[in-house]
Coordinates of C-alpha atoms in Angstrom, one line a residue:
M1 CA 7.4 68.7 -6.3
E2 CA 5.2 65.6 -6.7
A3 CA 6.0 64.3 -3.3
V4 CA 4.5 67.4 -1.8
A5 CA 1.7 67.5 -4.3
S6 CA 0.5 64.0 -3.4
S7 CA 0.3 64.9 0.3
F8 CA -1.5 68.1 -0.3
A9 CA -3.6 67.0 -3.2
S10 CA -6.9 67.4 -1.4
R11 CA -6.0 71.0 -0.4
P12 CA -3.9 72.8 -3.0
L13 CA -1.4 75.4 -1.8
P14 CA -2.6 78.9 -2.3
L15 CA 0.4 79.9 -4.5
V16 CA -0.7 79.1 -8.1
F17 CA 0.6 80.0 -11.5
S18 CA -0.9 83.2 -12.7
S19 CA -0.8 85.2 -15.9
T20 CA 2.4 87.0 -14.6
R21 CA 5.7 85.8 -16.1
I22 CA 7.9 84.2 -13.5
N23 CA 11.4 83.2 -14.5
N24 CA 13.8 80.9 -12.8
S25 CA 15.8 83.8 -11.3
Q26 CA 12.7 85.2 -9.7
I27 CA 11.9 81.8 -8.1
Q28 CA 15.5 81.6 -6.9
R29 CA 15.4 85.0 -5.4
R30 CA 12.0 84.5 -3.8
F31 CA 12.6 81.2 -2.2
F32 CA 16.4 80.4 -2.1
P33 CA 18.4 83.6 -2.4
T34 CA 21.6 82.0 -1.2
R35 CA 21.7 79.2 -3.7
R36 CA 23.0 79.4 -7.3
P37 CA 20.5 80.2 -10.0
L38 CA 18.4 77.4 -11.4
P39 CA 19.5 75.9 -14.8
N40 CA 18.3 77.6 -17.9
P41 CA 17.7 81.1 -16.5
H42 CA 16.1 82.3 -19.7
F43 CA 13.3 79.6 -19.5
T44 CA 10.1 81.2 -18.3
W45 CA 6.7 79.7 -17.3
K46 CA 3.4 81.3 -18.3
F47 CA 0.4 79.5 -17.0
R48 CA -3.0 81.0 -16.4
V49 CA -5.2 80.1 -13.5
S50 CA -8.0 79.3 -16.0
N51 CA -5.7 76.8 -17.7
T52 CA -5.0 74.6 -14.6
I53 CA -4.5 71.0 -15.5
R54 CA -7.9 69.3 -15.4
G55 CA -9.0 71.8 -12.9
Y56 CA -6.1 71.4 -10.5
S57 CA -3.7 74.2 -9.3
V58 CA 0.0 73.7 -9.3
S59 CA 2.2 75.7 -7.0
P60 CA 5.8 76.7 -7.9
L61 CA 6.6 76.1 -4.2
W62 CA 6.5 72.3 -5.0
C63 CA 9.3 72.6 -7.5
A64 CA 11.2 74.9 -5.2
I65 CA 11.1 72.3 -2.4
C66 CA 12.3 69.8 -4.9
N67 CA 15.3 72.0 -5.6
F68 CA 16.0 72.5 -1.9
S69 CA 16.0 68.8 -1.3
G70 CA 19.1 68.4 -3.6
R71 CA 17.3 67.2 -6.7
T72 CA 18.1 70.3 -8.8
K73 CA 19.3 68.4 -11.7
Y74 CA 16.0 66.7 -12.1
L75 CA 14.0 69.9 -11.8
K76 CA 12.4 70.6 -15.1
A77 CA 9.1 71.9 -16.6
V78 CA 7.7 70.4 -19.7
K79 CA 4.5 71.5 -21.3
G80 CA 3.0 69.0 -23.8
A81 CA 0.0 68.9 -26.1
E82 CA -2.3 68.1 -23.2
G83 CA -0.7 70.4 -20.8
T84 CA 1.4 67.7 -19.0
F85 CA 3.8 69.1 -16.4
A86 CA 6.5 67.1 -14.8
C87 CA 8.7 68.1 -11.9
C88 CA 11.3 66.0 -10.2
G89 CA 10.8 63.4 -12.8
I90 CA 7.2 62.6 -11.8
D91 CA 4.1 63.2 -14.1
I92 CA 1.4 65.5 -12.8
H93 CA -1.1 62.9 -13.9
Q94 CA 0.2 60.7 -11.2
I95 CA -0.6 63.4 -8.7
I96 CA -4.1 63.7 -10.1
S97 CA -4.6 59.9 -9.9
W98 CA -3.4 59.9 -6.2
R99 CA -5.8 62.7 -5.4
E100 CA -8.8 61.0 -7.0
K101 CA -8.1 57.8 -5.1
F102 CA -7.8 59.8 -1.8
K103 CA -11.1 61.6 -2.5
H104 CA -12.8 58.2 -3.3
N105 CA -11.6 56.5 -0.1
I106 CA -12.7 59.5 2.0
S107 CA -16.2 59.4 0.4
I108 CA -16.6 55.7 1.2
I109 CA -15.5 56.2 4.8
F110 CA -17.9 59.1 5.1
V111 CA -20.9 57.1 3.8
R112 CA -20.2 54.2 6.1
L113 CA -19.9 56.5 9.0
V114 CA -23.2 58.1 8.3
T115 CA -24.9 54.7 7.8
C116 CA -23.6 53.5 11.2
I117 CA -24.8 56.6 12.9
M118 CA -28.3 56.3 11.4
L119 CA -28.5 52.6 12.3
F120 CA -27.5 53.4 15.9
I121 CA -30.1 56.1 16.1
S122 CA -32.8 53.8 14.7
V123 CA -32.0 51.0 17.1
Y124 CA -31.8 53.5 20.0
L125 CA -35.3 54.9 19.2
I126 CA -36.8 51.4 19.1
V127 CA -35.3 50.2 22.3
S128 CA -35.8 53.4 24.2
K129 CA -39.5 53.6 23.5
T130 CA -40.4 51.3 26.3
P131 CA -39.8 52.4 30.0
S132 CA -37.7 49.3 30.6
G133 CA -35.6 50.1 27.5
A134 CA -36.3 46.7 25.9
L135 CA -38.9 45.4 23.4
T136 CA -41.9 43.7 24.8
E137 CA -43.3 40.4 23.5
E138 CA -46.1 42.3 21.8
N139 CA -43.5 44.6 20.1
L140 CA -41.6 41.6 18.9
L141 CA -44.7 40.0 17.3
F142 CA -45.5 43.3 15.5
L143 CA -41.9 43.5 14.3
E144 CA -42.2 39.9 13.1
A145 CA -45.2 40.9 11.0
W146 CA -43.4 44.0 9.7
R147 CA -40.3 42.1 8.7
T148 CA -42.4 39.5 6.9
V149 CA -44.0 42.2 4.7
D150 CA -40.7 44.0 4.3
R151 CA -39.1 40.9 2.8
A152 CA -42.0 39.4 0.8
Y153 CA -44.2 42.3 -0.4
Y154 CA -43.9 42.7 -4.2
D155 CA -44.1 46.5 -4.2
K156 CA -40.9 47.8 -2.6
T157 CA -42.2 51.3 -2.5
F158 CA -44.9 50.0 -0.1
N159 CA -47.6 52.2 -1.6
G160 CA -45.3 55.2 -1.7
Q161 CA -44.3 55.3 2.0
S162 CA -41.2 54.9 4.0
W163 CA -41.7 51.4 5.5
F164 CA -38.9 51.9 8.0
R165 CA -40.3 55.1 9.2
Y166 CA -43.7 53.5 9.7
R167 CA -42.2 50.8 11.9
E168 CA -40.5 53.4 14.1
N169 CA -43.6 55.5 14.4
A170 CA -45.8 52.5 15.2
L171 CA -43.5 51.2 17.9
R172 CA -43.5 54.7 19.4
N173 CA -47.2 55.6 19.1
E174 CA -49.3 52.5 18.7
P175 CA -50.6 50.8 21.9
M176 CA -49.4 47.2 22.1
H177 CA -50.1 46.1 25.7
T178 CA -52.4 43.2 24.8
R179 CA -52.5 40.7 22.0
E180 CA -55.7 42.2 20.5
E181 CA -54.0 45.7 20.5
T182 CA -51.1 44.1 18.6
Y183 CA -53.4 42.5 16.1
M184 CA -55.1 45.9 15.6
A185 CA -51.7 47.5 15.0
I186 CA -50.7 44.9 12.4
R187 CA -54.1 45.3 10.6
K188 CA -53.6 49.1 10.6
M189 CA -50.1 48.7 9.2
L190 CA -51.3 46.4 6.4
S191 CA -54.1 48.8 5.5
T192 CA -51.6 51.5 4.5
L193 CA -50.6 49.2 1.6
D194 CA -54.1 49.7 0.1
D195 CA -54.0 46.0 -1.1
P196 CA -57.1 44.0 -0.2
F197 CA -55.3 40.7 -0.8
T198 CA -52.6 41.4 1.8
R199 CA -54.2 40.7 5.1
F200 CA -53.8 39.5 8.7
L201 CA -55.2 36.1 9.8
E202 CA -55.9 35.4 13.4
P203 CA -54.9 31.9 14.6
E204 CA -58.3 30.3 14.0
K205 CA -58.6 31.9 10.6
F206 CA -55.1 30.8 9.6
K207 CA -55.9 27.3 10.7
S208 CA -59.1 27.4 8.6
L209 CA -57.3 28.6 5.6
R210 CA -54.7 25.8 5.8
S211 CA -57.4 23.2 6.1
G212 CA -59.2 24.6 3.0
A213 CA -55.9 24.3 1.1
Q214 CA -55.7 20.7 2.2
G215 CA -59.1 19.8 0.8
A216 CA -61.8 20.4 3.5
L217 CA -63.7 23.4 4.7
T218 CA -66.8 24.0 6.9
G219 CA -69.1 26.6 5.5
V220 CA -71.6 27.1 2.6
G221 CA -69.2 26.3 -0.3
L222 CA -68.8 29.8 -1.8
S223 CA -65.9 31.6 -3.4
I224 CA -66.5 35.4 -3.4
G225 CA -64.8 38.5 -4.8
Y226 CA -65.2 42.2 -5.4
P227 CA -67.9 43.0 -8.0
S228 CA -65.9 45.9 -9.4
M229 CA -63.5 43.4 -11.0
L230 CA -66.4 41.8 -12.9
N231 CA -69.2 44.2 -13.8
G232 CA -68.3 47.6 -12.4
S233 CA -70.9 47.4 -9.6
A234 CA -69.8 48.9 -6.3
T235 CA -72.4 47.3 -4.1
G236 CA -72.0 44.0 -2.3
L237 CA -69.8 41.1 -3.0
V238 CA -70.0 38.8 -6.0
V239 CA -70.1 35.0 -6.1
I240 CA -67.2 33.7 -8.1
S241 CA -68.1 30.0 -7.8
S242 CA -70.1 27.6 -5.6
S243 CA -68.8 24.1 -4.7
P244 CA -70.8 21.4 -6.4
G245 CA -73.0 19.7 -3.9
G246 CA -72.4 22.3 -1.2
P247 CA -75.2 24.3 0.6
A248 CA -74.9 27.3 -1.7
S249 CA -75.1 25.2 -4.8
K250 CA -78.1 23.3 -3.6
A251 CA -79.8 26.6 -2.8
G252 CA -79.4 27.7 -6.4
I253 CA -76.7 30.4 -5.9
V254 CA -74.7 30.7 -9.1
P255 CA -71.6 32.7 -10.3
G256 CA -72.4 36.3 -10.8
D257 CA -74.9 36.5 -8.0
I258 CA -74.4 39.5 -5.6
I259 CA -74.3 38.9 -1.8
L260 CA -76.0 42.0 -0.3
A261 CA -75.9 41.0 3.3
I262 CA -74.7 38.2 5.6
D263 CA -76.7 37.8 8.8
D264 CA -78.4 41.2 8.2
T265 CA -75.0 42.9 8.0
S266 CA -74.5 44.8 4.7
T267 CA -71.6 43.8 2.5
E268 CA -71.4 47.2 0.8
D269 CA -68.1 48.1 2.6
M270 CA -67.2 44.6 3.8
D271 CA -63.8 43.1 3.1
I272 CA -64.0 39.8 1.3
Y273 CA -62.0 38.1 4.0
D274 CA -64.3 39.4 6.7
A275 CA -67.2 38.0 4.6
A276 CA -65.5 34.7 4.2
D277 CA -65.1 34.4 8.0
R278 CA -68.8 35.2 8.4
L279 CA -69.7 32.5 5.9
Q280 CA -67.7 29.9 7.7
G281 CA -68.6 28.5 11.1
A282 CA -69.5 25.4 13.1
E283 CA -70.9 22.5 11.3
G284 CA -74.7 22.5 11.5
S285 CA -75.0 26.3 12.3
L286 CA -77.1 28.6 10.2
V287 CA -76.2 31.7 8.2
K288 CA -78.7 34.1 6.6
L289 CA -77.9 35.6 3.1
A290 CA -79.5 38.3 1.0
I291 CA -78.8 37.4 -2.7
R292 CA -79.5 39.4 -5.8
N293 CA -79.7 37.8 -9.2
G294 CA -80.4 40.5 -11.8
S295 CA -83.4 42.4 -10.4
E296 CA -84.5 39.6 -8.1
I297 CA -83.5 39.6 -4.4
R298 CA -83.8 36.4 -2.4
N299 CA -83.3 35.9 1.4
L300 CA -81.9 32.4 2.1
V301 CA -81.0 30.6 5.3
L302 CA -78.2 28.0 4.7
K303 CA -76.9 25.3 7.0
R304 CA -73.1 25.1 7.2
E305 CA -71.6 21.8 6.2
K306 CA -68.2 20.3 6.0
V307 CA -67.5 20.7 2.3
T308 CA -65.0 18.2 0.9
L309 CA -63.2 19.8 -2.0
N310 CA -62.6 17.0 -4.4
P311 CA -60.7 18.9 -7.0
V312 CA -61.2 16.7 -10.1
K313 CA -64.2 15.0 -11.8
S314 CA -63.7 13.2 -15.0
R315 CA -65.9 11.4 -17.6
L316 CA -65.6 9.6 -20.9
C317 CA -67.8 11.2 -23.5
E318 CA -68.5 10.3 -27.2
I319 CA -69.3 12.6 -30.1
T320 CA -72.0 11.2 -32.4
G321 CA -73.3 12.4 -35.8
S322 CA -71.5 14.2 -38.6
G323 CA -69.7 11.0 -39.6
I324 CA -67.5 10.8 -36.5
D325 CA -69.5 8.3 -34.4
G326 CA -67.4 6.7 -31.6
F327 CA -65.0 9.6 -31.3
K328 CA -64.1 9.5 -27.6
I329 CA -63.3 12.6 -25.5
G330 CA -61.9 12.8 -22.0
Y331 CA -63.7 15.4 -20.0
I332 CA -61.9 16.7 -16.8
K333 CA -63.5 19.3 -14.5
L334 CA -61.0 20.9 -12.2
T335 CA -62.7 22.8 -9.4
S336 CA -59.8 24.0 -7.2
F337 CA -56.1 24.0 -6.8
N338 CA -55.6 22.3 -3.4
Q339 CA -52.6 20.1 -2.6
N340 CA -54.3 17.1 -4.3
A341 CA -55.1 18.8 -7.6
S342 CA -52.1 17.8 -9.8
G343 CA -52.1 14.2 -8.6
A344 CA -55.8 14.0 -9.3
V345 CA -55.4 15.4 -12.8
K346 CA -52.7 12.8 -13.6
D347 CA -54.9 10.0 -12.4
A348 CA -57.8 11.2 -14.5
I349 CA -55.7 11.4 -17.7
E350 CA -54.3 7.9 -17.1
T351 CA -57.8 6.5 -16.6
L352 CA -59.2 8.2 -19.7
R353 CA -56.2 7.1 -21.8
N354 CA -56.9 3.5 -20.9
N355 CA -60.3 4.0 -22.6
N356 CA -58.7 5.2 -25.8
V357 CA -59.7 8.9 -25.7
K358 CA -58.6 10.9 -28.7
A359 CA -58.9 14.4 -27.2
F360 CA -59.4 16.2 -23.9
V361 CA -61.7 18.9 -22.5
L362 CA -60.4 20.7 -19.4
D363 CA -63.2 22.6 -17.7
L364 CA -61.9 25.5 -15.5
R365 CA -65.3 27.3 -15.2
N366 CA -66.0 28.5 -11.7
N367 CA -62.5 27.5 -10.5
S368 CA -61.5 30.3 -8.2
G369 CA -57.9 29.2 -7.9
G370 CA -55.9 28.0 -4.9
L371 CA -52.3 26.9 -4.5
F372 CA -50.0 28.5 -7.1
P373 CA -47.5 25.6 -7.2
E374 CA -50.3 23.2 -8.1
G375 CA -51.3 25.4 -11.0
I376 CA -47.7 25.3 -12.3
E377 CA -47.5 21.5 -11.9
I378 CA -50.8 21.0 -13.9
A379 CA -49.5 23.2 -16.7
K380 CA -46.4 21.0 -16.9
I381 CA -48.7 18.0 -17.4
W382 CA -50.1 19.5 -20.7
L383 CA -47.0 21.3 -22.0
E384 CA -43.8 19.7 -23.3
K385 CA -41.9 23.0 -23.3
G386 CA -42.5 26.7 -23.0
V387 CA -43.0 29.5 -20.5
I388 CA -45.8 29.0 -18.1
V389 CA -45.8 32.4 -16.3
Y390 CA -43.6 35.4 -15.7
I391 CA -43.4 36.5 -12.1
C392 CA -42.9 40.3 -11.7
D393 CA -42.5 42.9 -9.0
S394 CA -42.2 46.7 -9.1
R395 CA -38.8 46.4 -10.8
G396 CA -39.9 44.0 -13.6
I397 CA -39.6 40.3 -14.2
R398 CA -37.9 38.5 -11.4
D399 CA -38.6 34.8 -12.1
I400 CA -39.8 32.6 -15.0
Y401 CA -41.6 29.3 -14.6
E402 CA -41.1 27.0 -17.6
A403 CA -42.0 23.5 -18.7
D404 CA -39.1 21.3 -19.6
G405 CA -40.9 18.1 -20.5
S406 CA -40.0 16.2 -17.3
N407 CA -43.6 16.0 -16.1
T408 CA -45.4 16.0 -19.4
M409 CA -48.2 13.4 -19.7
A410 CA -50.6 14.8 -22.4
A411 CA -48.8 17.1 -24.8
S412 CA -50.1 15.8 -28.1
E413 CA -53.9 15.2 -28.0
P414 CA -56.2 18.0 -29.0
L415 CA -57.2 20.1 -25.9
V416 CA -60.1 22.5 -25.3
V417 CA -60.2 24.6 -22.1
L418 CA -63.5 26.0 -20.9
V419 CA -63.4 29.3 -18.9
N420 CA -65.9 31.8 -17.5
K421 CA -66.0 34.8 -15.2
G422 CA -65.6 32.4 -12.2
T423 CA -62.2 31.3 -13.5
A424 CA -59.7 33.1 -11.3
S425 CA -56.1 33.2 -10.0
A426 CA -54.2 29.9 -10.4
S427 CA -56.8 28.7 -13.0
E428 CA -56.1 31.9 -15.0
I429 CA -52.4 31.2 -14.9
L430 CA -53.0 27.7 -16.3
A431 CA -55.5 28.9 -19.0
G432 CA -53.1 31.7 -20.1
A433 CA -50.1 29.3 -20.3
L434 CA -52.1 26.8 -22.5
K435 CA -53.5 29.5 -24.7
D436 CA -50.3 31.5 -25.3
N437 CA -48.3 28.3 -26.0
K438 CA -50.9 27.3 -28.7
R439 CA -51.5 24.1 -26.7
A440 CA -55.2 24.6 -26.2
V441 CA -58.2 26.5 -27.7
L442 CA -60.2 28.5 -25.1
Y443 CA -64.0 28.6 -25.1
G444 CA -66.2 30.6 -22.9
E445 CA -66.2 34.2 -21.5
P446 CA -63.4 36.5 -20.1
T447 CA -62.0 35.3 -16.9
F448 CA -62.1 37.0 -13.5
G449 CA -58.8 39.0 -13.8
K450 CA -56.8 38.4 -10.6
G451 CA -53.3 39.0 -11.7
K452 CA -51.6 38.9 -8.3
I453 CA -50.1 36.1 -6.3
Q454 CA -50.2 35.7 -2.5
S455 CA -48.1 33.6 -0.2
V456 CA -49.2 32.7 3.4
F457 CA -46.7 33.1 6.3
E458 CA -47.2 31.8 9.8
L459 CA -46.2 34.0 12.7
S460 CA -44.8 32.7 16.0
D461 CA -48.1 32.9 17.9
G462 CA -50.1 30.8 15.3
S463 CA -51.5 33.8 13.4
G464 CA -50.6 34.4 9.8
L465 CA -50.2 36.9 7.0
A466 CA -51.4 36.5 3.4
V467 CA -49.0 38.8 1.5
T468 CA -49.1 39.7 -2.2
V469 CA -45.6 38.6 -3.3
A470 CA -45.8 39.2 -7.0
R471 CA -47.9 40.0 -10.0
Y472 CA -47.7 37.8 -13.0
E473 CA -47.8 38.0 -16.8
T474 CA -48.9 35.3 -19.2
P475 CA -46.2 33.9 -21.6
A476 CA -47.3 36.6 -24.1
H477 CA -46.5 39.2 -21.5
T478 CA -50.2 40.0 -20.9
D479 CA -51.0 41.6 -17.5
I480 CA -54.5 40.2 -16.8
N481 CA -55.2 42.0 -13.6
K482 CA -58.8 43.3 -13.6
V483 CA -59.0 42.4 -17.3
G484 CA -58.9 38.6 -17.4
I485 CA -58.0 36.2 -20.2
I486 CA -60.0 36.6 -23.4
P487 CA -61.1 33.2 -24.8
D488 CA -60.7 32.3 -28.5
H489 CA -64.4 31.5 -28.9
T490 CA -67.6 32.1 -26.9
L491 CA -70.1 29.5 -25.7
P492 CA -73.9 29.7 -25.7
T493 CA -75.4 30.6 -22.3
S494 CA -77.2 27.2 -22.4
F495 CA -73.9 25.3 -22.5
P496 CA -73.8 22.5 -19.8
V497 CA -72.0 23.3 -16.6
D498 CA -71.2 19.7 -15.4
E499 CA -69.8 16.5 -16.8
D500 CA -73.2 14.7 -17.1
G501 CA -74.7 17.6 -19.1
F502 CA -71.6 17.9 -21.3
C503 CA -71.6 14.2 -22.3
A504 CA -75.3 14.2 -22.9
C505 CA -75.0 17.3 -25.1
L506 CA -72.3 15.6 -27.2
K507 CA -74.5 12.6 -27.7
D508 CA -77.4 14.6 -29.2
P509 CA -76.7 14.9 -33.0
A510 CA -79.0 18.0 -33.2
S511 CA -77.6 20.0 -30.3
L512 CA -75.5 23.1 -30.8
C513 CA -73.0 21.6 -28.4
N514 CA -72.5 18.6 -30.7
L515 CA -72.0 20.8 -33.7
N516 CA -69.3 22.7 -31.9
G517 CA -67.7 19.4 -30.8
A518 CA -67.8 17.9 -34.3
E519 CA -66.1 21.0 -35.7
L520 CA -63.5 21.2 -33.0
F521 CA -62.5 17.5 -32.7
A522 CA -62.9 16.3 -36.3
R523 CA -59.3 17.4 -37.0

């Protein structure tokens, strides 16, 4: 019976045990009238359809075939506590197991077949969209950009849309006959993500971005952002920081100022990267800005210069008064995270240590960020061990950056970190790591609140994509996006903003700055 059952397991025979009593004689007369009666003629089977073994039907024909094949002496029917039936010496549970394996294999084959068919249709639709049946050079550039976002973008729902379907529709419907049309199609694709930090960079803009990361930029020396992240205003763009000694700083533009217009073009609906492109330009050229500070509006004309971004300035300062004369403090101002930042911080620490400093102040005010790896390396300088940052995507934590002590230079001296609303991005990662690991005390005001990380990818024609690859959480699992890092203590509005003012403040025994310093560093 079981030999037949295994071959018909996926489609049971229609003859099933019913509520009618069927004895061996009836089976003999029904199927094999010329053979001798089966053993034990008084044994009867009673099995209801509703009591089929684990939902499977068993036909008496299987046992009859077993008898016909000459295995009469093995033919038996046993009903156990769990309804186990055996026929021809084989357990019905084996039949069920064979059937389940057969169904599982059929399911796998079916899924793979459907996948192959869908893949074939997708490739056919892409290739057949052009008259020649092949992808053009412009199509390939678009696909390169699409693939970059597909692999790198942190939100795998892609703002709630089918990313594959968008690709197919774009290749079928978007004009891509010229390079400018292709660029337009890429921009349109990125706009569906509703992420202002994921953007397309034309070759010249991509080259300019890379040069800025390397430490030099031609423009007015401003870092800008969306005001809604800072003060709820929906008009214009906000100044995050101005490079010391740059054209904007010389003109008196300070963090928190609102840029209303650039060259008479309103910034009300302007993208920050479009605004950054307008602020940059040829060295010696002019740019007109409308700036609002509180209720005051100023119209300024600035000359673009090549701004060298020296990321670190340091100074040896001394606290006087309150019985701690001669207490030396190493002041380090970090203005950006370019490729020279971590090396410059190490050099500054070593120089200050040679002058017997007892404590450090790390000033991150108006530091708008920069290269993420540099922020991690600088955190390792100050931390002996501990989590620096958690990298997350839409599915949760995907990576953890930690300090292991291999790059530590200054893990024991007292450390104060100064922050303000111009502290953003990589500098927030650094400040959060030092605060949550109890390595530093933060003074100032809440930071900017940019809790996402972008990576830059170069395309084959020299253009590029800046793609949001992750969001991050501080070691205490705080998501700071649009909230910022809250400092431990506030600072007075008159607190010095540069190294000269800071050291002068500490030397004045009557200043509020000195009283804060005496309280902070006396321990």
